[in-house]
Amino acid sequence: MAVCIAVIAKENYPLYIRSTPTENELKFHYMVHTSLDVVDEKISAMGKALVDQRELYLGLLYPTEDYKVYGYVTNSKVKFVMVVDSSNTALRDNEIRSMFRKLHNSYTDVMCNPFYNPGDRIQSRWALLPVSASSPVQVGPTSCVRSSPGGPYSCVRSSPAGPLITW
Amino acid sequence: MEKDTEVYKATVKDDLTKWQNVLKAHSSVDWLIVIVENDAKKKNKTNILPRTSIVDKIRNDFCNKQSDRCVVLSDPLKDSSRTQESWNAFLTKLRTLLLMSFTKNLGKFEDDMRTLREKRTEPGWSFCEYFMVQEELAFVFEMLQQFEDALVQYDELDALFSQYVVNFGAGDGANWLTFFCQPVKSWNGLILRKPIDMEKRESIQRREATLLDLRSYLFSRQCTLLLFLQRPWEVAQRALELLHNCVQELKLLEVSVPPGALDCWVFLSCLEVLQRIEGCCDRAQIDSNIAHTVGLWSYATEKLKSLGYLCGLVSEKGPNSEDLNRTVDLLAGLGAERPETANTAQSPYKKLKEALSSVEAFEKHYLDLSHATIEMYTSIGRIRSAKFVGKDLAEFYMRKKAPQKAEIYLQGALKNYLAEGWALPITHTRKQLAECQKHLGQIENYLQTSSLLASDHHLTEEERKHFCQEILDFASQPSDNPGHKIVLPMQSFAQLRDLHFDPSNAVVHVGGVLCIEITMYSQMPVPVHVEQIVVNVHFSIEKNNYRKTAEWLTKHKTSNGIINFPPETAPFPVSQNSLPALELYEMFERSPSDNSLNTTGIICRNVHMLLRRQESSSSLEMPSGVALEEGAHVLRCSHVTLEPGANQITFRTQAKEPGTYTLRQLCASVGSVWFVLPHIYPIVQYDVYSQEPQLHVEPLADSLLAGIPQKVKFTVTTGHYTIKNGDSLQLSNAEAMLILCQAESRAMVYSNTREQSSDAALRIQSSDKVTSISLPVAPAYHVIEFELEVLSLPSAPALGGESDMLGMAEPHRKHKDKQKTGHCMVTTDHKVSIDCPWSIYSTVIALTFSVPFRTTHALLSSGTRKYVQVCVQNLSELDFQLSDSYLVDTSDSTDLQLVPLNTQSQQPIYSKQSVFFVWELKWTEEPPPSLHCRFSVGFSPASEEQLSISLKPYTYEFKVENFFTLYNVKAEIFPPSGMEYCRTGSLCSLEVLITRLSDLLEVDKDEALTESDEHFSTKLMYEVVDNSSNWAVCGKSCGVISMPVAARATHRVHMEVMPLFAGYLPLPDVRLFKYLPHHSAHSSQLDADSWIENDSLSVDKHGDDQPDSSSLKSRGSVHSACSSEHKGLPMPRLQALPAGQVFNSSSGTQVLVIPSQDDHVLEVSVT
């Protein structure tokens, strides 16, 4: 489960930022903001790659003691940043990827809203809810980890795509 | 040779057998027998059977199935190709066999290891045991220089252990893992300087290692291998992961850790890793790979900071005893310094110990680390991270009570957050900055930050109230310097939302009251009492600008009076979002003389918005002193309490000077604190105008009709003049126009915006010359409206001329009447001179009245009986009721009677219709040569009810002259003799009988009259004309006759006429003229007059001179008759007899003409 989801505009101001332990919102704001450094770095490193071959998923931006920060950038340079609790070892790369994909889909839906001006803050409380709320754990393909306790250490392989939420 | 064989048989074979047995006993299958041959001997033995050689024997004896287990090394010490070859063969064989052996053995080892691993679910399984087994494999690989493979072993162990911890956390505990959960007692960090930390390895072997020990050992091995593999940056990356992971694992396993212990361990480890990497890389490499190491630096800084806070090294007072105890405990956990670093001055151990030893040392180390980290972050472009570390540093400085050092870091971070629009970090950093500024005593900055914070919705209500209170507290302090003002930007305090003018067109007259209502949205959490809110107004006069005249302003400025101000987009960064769109307009500048294009271009109207400074913080410019001066134009509103949210504030101002007023600045003062909105945009203006008093008089209807009461509207625009009691309009009466005084007439007073303010009765006093209308009292810039009824007396048209036979009399008008073309009504202008109280000059107003009727008269004859017909034509749009028509003879001839033949006394006359009246003239004695008549008819509008006043009748005067019939003309056509009817083409005889009906009368006395023997005669000329070409007059068609002036004198004329058509033909006209002799003196004079000019004036004069002369028309015909002789010799002149004097008794009669017999053409003419 992601503890914080952020959608950041091309100009690096937050379009949407929400964290689940709301009492520590500020920390996540700082964290997401700082992570933009790495996002920028990765984007500029990626800039040489061909556009159509570009991987939107930026991977782990940086770990902290308690959290892991992952990044994703759309072709329009809108950044998604997701903060995951480090103790949540169930979430591996594939899960993060699929969460980002879902977030991207939700964001696309928001952009399709004719009443939404691109560049405005996303006010809707529920707009990106499927990802930011507990859904990745419920819906995502991560529970397979627990189904094999004590299995081989290479056990964390998950089906790449969980059922997508349609709403 | 033989000897060799024997030796072999004797001893070597036994030895070999023994050796083989030993090998078998150890179940070793890896062996190789090497036979060293001597080259010299070999040469001789080429022919010997191979079977007999030692090699063969050995192969036979030992290598029964594995012939490759025996190799021959010939002459190993000689340098020959053969030697070389044999060496190569030997080495290849050896290598192959060795590899086979290793593969087999390692495969077996791995199988065993795997078996052991599969037993991990069994109760007695131990990770440490397994660890040792797999590490052995790693050692083998390492010894074989297979570092990659060796690393894989460690990585697998790492992953396995991690998985166990994860599973343990998920509730699936393994027994052996509980062993690792013992409390952490030692936190001396990673040791990376030794290839193998035997101490830790032994503790693992003994199953005494703690989690940190295991992790440390594992990582040290990984680090060693990675460094062998030349991958130092991976070490850094893995180290960070490891450190984070360990912290997590300890948390997950719920291992009890003394506070700060982990921080120590992490700090030491970070530094150890960094120093290890530095030890094996040169400076340039390190510099170019900062991105990999900076994480460790930052982590170390963070940990040292938390250690500092934990041990009380950051407080101002230094550590207390509790802190000291904790420090001692922490240092104890470090143990003694390792011998391998004991001689290193900068060892992590020494650093930590020193940093924890004193406040000063801590500060030094912490600052060193922080600065290094910030520098590194900055150098690789991670500005945000650098700012974040800087904020930590600022926090540290604040704790150390060094706000001056903290400020720069806070400002830097805040700028960064503002630029990128991160609201929560902005709020948090501002809060810190506020504290910093408060400590620094930067009052102005502090108040500004406080106002920003007080309006910040990300803060709690209490916090906002606190900051608001800070401002209010400061404001309420008695200032030692009374003139001193603290100027702060308005935006954070309150926002100007909209502005509303009353009157809504934002135009007010001099002295008028203008209300400006603004909506200020207070951002403060509590009601704020504001001493005054001031709007600074810029005054400008735009002279010669038609847009600024009173008329234009009051009519054309039609905005709704509400101006909305765009809300500040504060939370967004100063990117393109907050910038307004370009407002571009085309611009053409034309030459004033010939309107040709001089320049053209594009103007951006909102340059000031686009090009203003991009700093959103502290961009307040001190408002210019002029704006804050008391003498300048200001709108002021005192003692306002701004409630949180929207507030309506009303400014009321009395307009003074005419001109344009532009609102420039908005200031709200709370004590000595002034909140200033430096620019009000969009531009807000109001206009003040001054107006001269004016009087307008205009008819209510399209046109005024003469004769009936008509309403006229008086509009007095007071302008700057105030109507006082007793002020009146003095109207000098026009002679033919009455002002009807109605008791109930009222005047309405309107304000300039057309709101009715009052109405008052109008007092009108009339005297002979002057009508005085007292105006109601009205303030300046009001409009008084009232209506008056005026009556233009129907103008009596002057003497009508002698009318032609059925012709229209040309109406003669008074000289000021205007004759309009067409059938328009005759109009009369009445000029009224009005004296207004505000001016010494009279206002002259012309009112034009139209006469609704046009009247014509005609004289009708029947033999000697005479009739006068009057035709009244209604030209107006109204219907009238005519009554009491009279025709009177004004010359009072007693014997003349006018007998009306009209039956109805009341008669309606509809719009655009005519009514005819006829009177018969009767006389007993000789009729007068001329008759002056006056026609009068009463009229009133048909639709209206009874009028209050009696209207004057409409009169029409005219004169009829020479109306008495003197001659009777009778014409007759007779068919040719012997014919019953006239035929076309055949001559008929026309007999004209001219009969004198009266004796000598006054009218006959002219120059044509000749007297002989008491008999008078006059010369007449007759003429037969057939205008319709029905007849052809044969022979003479005219002739002069001498007519005796006596009753019943008759003259008969015969003529031949020929009908040209068949049918009933009207008779040809017979005209009669007076034949005047040429020698008349009068004639030459008339000619001379004609020479002058024949305009109406001269003709009139002439008419005056010649009272007995004929009318203009008759003169005109004379003129035309004699025009041919104008310049020639004097000739007799012809004068048409007036229509009334000749009666054509045969007019209208017709003669039947039948077609001639040979005429086969029948012409039908339809007219």
Short mmCIF file of N, CA, C and O in Angstrom, two decimals, chain A residues 8 11-14 17 25-26 29-30 32-34 36-38 40-41 63-66 86-87 89 92 119-121 149-153 155-156, chain B residues 117 120 156 160 166-167 172 244 247-248 251 299 303 380-385 388 391 416-417 420-422 424-425 428-429 571-573 575-577:
data_model
loop_
_atom_site.label_atom_id
_atom_site.label_comp_id
_atom_site.label_asym_id
_atom_site.label_seq_id
_atom_site.Cartn_x
_atom_site.Cartn_y
_atom_site.Cartn_z
N ILE A 8 2.54 15.40 -9.98
CA ILE A 8 3.27 16.67 -10.01
C ILE A 8 3.31 17.17 -11.44
O ILE A 8 3.59 16.41 -12.37
N GLU A 11 5.78 21.61 -14.35
CA GLU A 11 6.54 22.70 -13.74
C GLU A 11 6.88 22.41 -12.29
O GLU A 11 7.30 23.31 -11.55
N ASN A 12 6.66 21.21 -11.87
CA ASN A 12 7.05 20.75 -10.54
C ASN A 12 6.20 21.28 -9.40
O ASN A 12 6.66 21.30 -8.25
N TYR A 13 5.02 21.73 -9.68
CA TYR A 13 4.14 22.03 -8.55
C TYR A 13 3.16 20.88 -8.40
O TYR A 13 2.83 20.20 -9.37
N PRO A 14 2.71 20.65 -7.21
CA PRO A 14 1.87 19.46 -7.02
C PRO A 14 0.47 19.66 -7.57
O PRO A 14 -0.16 20.68 -7.31
N ILE A 17 -1.68 15.66 -4.15
CA ILE A 17 -0.81 14.95 -3.22
C ILE A 17 -1.64 14.52 -2.04
O ILE A 17 -2.39 15.31 -1.48
N GLU A 25 1.46 14.62 7.05
CA GLU A 25 1.41 15.05 5.67
C GLU A 25 2.66 15.83 5.25
O GLU A 25 3.22 15.61 4.18
N LEU A 26 3.07 16.71 6.14
CA LEU A 26 4.17 17.62 5.82
C LEU A 26 5.42 16.84 5.43
O LEU A 26 6.11 17.19 4.47
N HIS A 29 5.19 15.65 2.01
CA HIS A 29 5.35 16.74 1.06
C HIS A 29 6.83 17.02 0.83
O HIS A 29 7.29 17.16 -0.30
N TYR A 30 7.56 17.10 1.94
CA TYR A 30 8.99 17.34 1.82
C TYR A 30 9.65 16.21 1.05
O TYR A 30 10.51 16.43 0.19
N VAL A 32 8.37 14.05 -1.10
CA VAL A 32 8.04 14.03 -2.52
C VAL A 32 8.76 15.15 -3.24
O VAL A 32 9.30 14.97 -4.33
N HIS A 33 8.78 16.29 -2.60
CA HIS A 33 9.45 17.43 -3.22
C HIS A 33 10.93 17.14 -3.44
O HIS A 33 11.49 17.41 -4.50
N THR A 34 11.55 16.57 -2.42
CA THR A 34 12.97 16.27 -2.54
C THR A 34 13.20 15.21 -3.62
O THR A 34 14.20 15.24 -4.34
N LEU A 36 11.94 14.94 -6.32
CA LEU A 36 11.93 15.51 -7.67
C LEU A 36 13.34 15.69 -8.20
O LEU A 36 13.56 15.65 -9.41
N ASP A 37 14.28 15.87 -7.29
CA ASP A 37 15.68 15.96 -7.71
C ASP A 37 16.07 14.72 -8.50
O ASP A 37 16.67 14.81 -9.57
N VAL A 38 15.72 13.58 -7.93
CA VAL A 38 16.10 12.33 -8.58
C VAL A 38 15.28 12.12 -9.85
O VAL A 38 15.79 11.62 -10.85
N ASP A 40 14.18 14.44 -11.80
CA ASP A 40 14.81 15.27 -12.82
C ASP A 40 16.06 14.60 -13.38
O ASP A 40 16.29 14.59 -14.59
N GLU A 41 16.85 14.09 -12.46
CA GLU A 41 18.08 13.43 -12.86
C GLU A 41 17.78 12.28 -13.81
O GLU A 41 18.40 12.12 -14.86
N PRO A 63 15.66 5.32 -1.38
CA PRO A 63 15.07 4.77 -0.17
C PRO A 63 15.39 5.67 1.01
O PRO A 63 16.39 6.38 1.00
N THR A 64 14.53 5.66 1.95
CA THR A 64 14.89 6.27 3.23
C THR A 64 14.76 5.15 4.26
O THR A 64 14.43 4.02 3.92
N GLU A 65 14.99 5.52 5.44
CA GLU A 65 14.96 4.51 6.48
C GLU A 65 13.59 3.84 6.54
O GLU A 65 13.48 2.63 6.65
N ASP A 66 12.56 4.67 6.42
CA ASP A 66 11.22 4.14 6.63
C ASP A 66 10.43 3.98 5.34
O ASP A 66 9.43 3.27 5.32
N SER A 86 8.66 1.13 3.89
CA SER A 86 9.75 0.18 3.69
C SER A 86 9.42 -1.18 4.29
O SER A 86 9.86 -2.22 3.80
N SER A 87 8.66 -1.15 5.37
CA SER A 87 8.36 -2.42 6.02
C SER A 87 7.42 -3.26 5.17
O SER A 87 7.29 -4.46 5.40
N THR A 89 7.29 -5.22 2.66
CA THR A 89 8.17 -5.91 1.73
C THR A 89 7.38 -6.64 0.65
O THR A 89 7.96 -7.15 -0.30
N ARG A 92 6.91 -5.32 -4.52
CA ARG A 92 8.13 -5.34 -5.31
C ARG A 92 7.88 -4.52 -6.58
O ARG A 92 6.79 -3.98 -6.78
N GLY A 119 -3.42 21.42 -15.70
CA GLY A 119 -2.58 22.34 -14.95
C GLY A 119 -3.20 22.78 -13.64
O GLY A 119 -2.50 23.26 -12.76
N ASP A 120 -4.50 22.63 -13.52
CA ASP A 120 -5.14 22.96 -12.25
C ASP A 120 -4.87 21.86 -11.24
O ASP A 120 -4.60 20.72 -11.61
N ARG A 121 -4.98 22.25 -10.00
CA ARG A 121 -4.87 21.23 -8.99
C ARG A 121 -6.05 20.28 -9.09
O ARG A 121 -7.17 20.71 -9.37
N PRO A 149 4.43 -19.00 2.62
CA PRO A 149 5.37 -18.62 3.70
C PRO A 149 6.53 -19.59 3.74
O PRO A 149 6.36 -20.80 3.63
N GLY A 150 7.68 -19.03 3.86
CA GLY A 150 8.86 -19.87 3.94
C GLY A 150 9.22 -20.54 2.66
O GLY A 150 10.01 -21.48 2.63
N GLY A 151 8.67 -20.09 1.58
CA GLY A 151 8.98 -20.66 0.28
C GLY A 151 10.40 -20.29 -0.12
O GLY A 151 11.11 -19.64 0.63
N PRO A 152 10.77 -20.71 -1.30
CA PRO A 152 12.12 -20.36 -1.74
C PRO A 152 12.29 -18.85 -1.80
O PRO A 152 11.33 -18.11 -1.98
N TYR A 153 13.47 -18.41 -1.58
CA TYR A 153 13.69 -16.97 -1.46
C TYR A 153 13.45 -16.23 -2.75
O TYR A 153 13.43 -15.03 -2.80
N CYS A 155 10.80 -16.47 -4.20
CA CYS A 155 9.37 -16.72 -4.36
C CYS A 155 8.57 -15.50 -4.80
O CYS A 155 7.47 -15.64 -5.27
N VAL A 156 9.09 -14.32 -4.60
CA VAL A 156 8.23 -13.16 -4.83
C VAL A 156 8.11 -12.90 -6.32
O VAL A 156 8.77 -12.05 -6.89
N ARG B 117 19.79 -27.00 2.73
CA ARG B 117 18.87 -25.86 2.71
C ARG B 117 17.41 -26.34 2.70
O ARG B 117 16.55 -25.71 3.32
N ARG B 120 15.45 -26.68 5.89
CA ARG B 120 15.33 -25.49 6.74
C ARG B 120 14.01 -25.43 7.49
O ARG B 120 13.89 -24.70 8.46
N GLU B 156 22.95 -14.70 -2.09
CA GLU B 156 21.90 -15.68 -1.80
C GLU B 156 21.66 -15.79 -0.30
O GLU B 156 20.52 -15.85 0.15
N LEU B 160 18.21 -14.94 1.49
CA LEU B 160 17.56 -15.95 2.32
C LEU B 160 17.26 -15.40 3.70
O LEU B 160 16.15 -15.54 4.23
N VAL B 166 11.44 -11.35 6.82
CA VAL B 166 10.13 -10.91 6.33
C VAL B 166 9.07 -11.90 6.78
O VAL B 166 8.01 -11.53 7.30
N ASN B 167 9.38 -13.15 6.59
CA ASN B 167 8.41 -14.16 6.98
C ASN B 167 8.16 -14.13 8.48
O ASN B 167 7.05 -14.32 8.95
N ASP B 172 5.45 -15.99 10.62
CA ASP B 172 5.93 -17.35 10.39
C ASP B 172 7.36 -17.44 10.91
O ASP B 172 8.32 -17.35 10.17
N HIS B 244 19.40 0.90 5.75
CA HIS B 244 17.96 1.06 5.87
C HIS B 244 17.31 -0.26 6.24
O HIS B 244 16.42 -0.33 7.10
N VAL B 247 17.81 -1.32 9.89
CA VAL B 247 16.93 -0.58 10.79
C VAL B 247 15.52 -1.17 10.73
O VAL B 247 14.87 -1.39 11.76
N GLN B 248 15.10 -1.44 9.50
CA GLN B 248 13.76 -2.02 9.33
C GLN B 248 13.66 -3.39 9.97
O GLN B 248 12.67 -3.71 10.63
N LYS B 251 13.40 -3.40 13.58
CA LYS B 251 12.06 -2.96 13.95
C LYS B 251 11.09 -4.12 13.80
O LYS B 251 10.24 -4.37 14.66
N TYR B 299 22.76 10.62 4.97
CA TYR B 299 22.27 9.72 6.03
C TYR B 299 23.10 9.90 7.29
O TYR B 299 22.57 9.98 8.40
N LYS B 303 21.86 11.18 10.93
CA LYS B 303 22.02 10.38 12.15
C LYS B 303 22.79 11.15 13.22
O LYS B 303 22.45 11.10 14.40
N ILE B 380 25.72 18.36 -7.72
CA ILE B 380 25.11 17.46 -8.70
C ILE B 380 23.70 17.92 -9.08
O ILE B 380 22.95 17.18 -9.71
N GLY B 381 23.37 19.12 -8.68
CA GLY B 381 22.10 19.69 -9.12
C GLY B 381 20.90 19.25 -8.31
O GLY B 381 19.76 19.49 -8.71
N ARG B 382 21.11 18.62 -7.21
CA ARG B 382 19.95 18.24 -6.39
C ARG B 382 19.67 19.38 -5.41
O ARG B 382 19.95 19.28 -4.21
N ILE B 383 19.10 20.44 -6.00
CA ILE B 383 18.90 21.65 -5.21
C ILE B 383 17.90 21.40 -4.10
O ILE B 383 18.08 21.85 -2.96
N ARG B 384 16.87 20.69 -4.42
CA ARG B 384 15.81 20.50 -3.43
C ARG B 384 16.35 19.74 -2.22
O ARG B 384 16.06 20.09 -1.08
N SER B 385 17.15 18.74 -2.50
CA SER B 385 17.72 17.99 -1.40
C SER B 385 18.65 18.88 -0.59
O SER B 385 18.65 18.83 0.65
N PHE B 388 16.72 21.02 1.59
CA PHE B 388 16.12 20.26 2.69
C PHE B 388 17.15 20.05 3.80
O PHE B 388 16.84 20.23 4.98
N LYS B 391 17.58 23.19 5.57
CA LYS B 391 16.52 23.48 6.56
C LYS B 391 16.83 22.81 7.89
O LYS B 391 16.56 23.38 8.95
N ASN B 416 12.61 28.35 -2.85
CA ASN B 416 12.48 27.15 -3.67
C ASN B 416 11.06 26.61 -3.64
O ASN B 416 10.47 26.29 -4.67
N TYR B 417 10.48 26.55 -2.46
CA TYR B 417 9.12 26.00 -2.35
C TYR B 417 8.11 26.93 -3.01
O TYR B 417 7.16 26.48 -3.65
N GLU B 420 8.10 26.61 -6.71
CA GLU B 420 7.46 25.43 -7.23
C GLU B 420 6.08 25.18 -6.64
O GLU B 420 5.45 24.18 -6.97
N GLY B 421 5.65 26.09 -5.79
CA GLY B 421 4.26 26.05 -5.33
C GLY B 421 3.92 24.86 -4.45
O GLY B 421 2.91 24.21 -4.66
N TRP B 422 4.74 24.61 -3.50
CA TRP B 422 4.42 23.52 -2.56
C TRP B 422 3.89 24.12 -1.27
O TRP B 422 4.66 24.62 -0.45
N LEU B 424 2.34 23.17 1.60
CA LEU B 424 2.63 22.75 2.98
C LEU B 424 4.07 23.06 3.39
O LEU B 424 4.30 23.61 4.46
N PRO B 425 5.03 22.72 2.54
CA PRO B 425 6.40 23.13 2.90
C PRO B 425 6.53 24.64 3.03
O PRO B 425 7.26 25.12 3.91
N HIS B 428 5.19 25.56 6.44
CA HIS B 428 6.08 25.10 7.51
C HIS B 428 7.33 25.95 7.57
O HIS B 428 7.76 26.40 8.64
N THR B 429 7.90 26.20 6.40
CA THR B 429 9.14 26.97 6.37
C THR B 429 8.88 28.40 6.81
O THR B 429 9.69 29.00 7.51
N PRO B 571 -1.15 30.25 -4.43
CA PRO B 571 -0.57 28.92 -4.24
C PRO B 571 0.15 28.36 -5.45
O PRO B 571 0.94 27.45 -5.32
N PHE B 572 -0.10 28.96 -6.59
CA PHE B 572 0.59 28.43 -7.76
C PHE B 572 1.97 29.05 -7.87
O PHE B 572 2.19 30.17 -7.46
N PRO B 573 2.87 28.33 -8.45
CA PRO B 573 4.18 28.92 -8.63
C PRO B 573 4.12 29.98 -9.70
O PRO B 573 3.16 30.11 -10.44
N SER B 575 4.81 30.40 -12.51
CA SER B 575 5.05 29.88 -13.85
C SER B 575 4.06 30.56 -14.78
O SER B 575 3.53 31.62 -14.45
N GLN B 576 3.81 29.99 -15.91
CA GLN B 576 2.92 30.67 -16.84
C GLN B 576 1.49 30.71 -16.32
O GLN B 576 0.67 31.44 -16.83
N ASN B 577 1.22 29.93 -15.29
CA ASN B 577 -0.15 29.88 -14.79
C ASN B 577 -0.60 31.21 -14.21
O ASN B 577 -1.72 31.64 -14.41
#
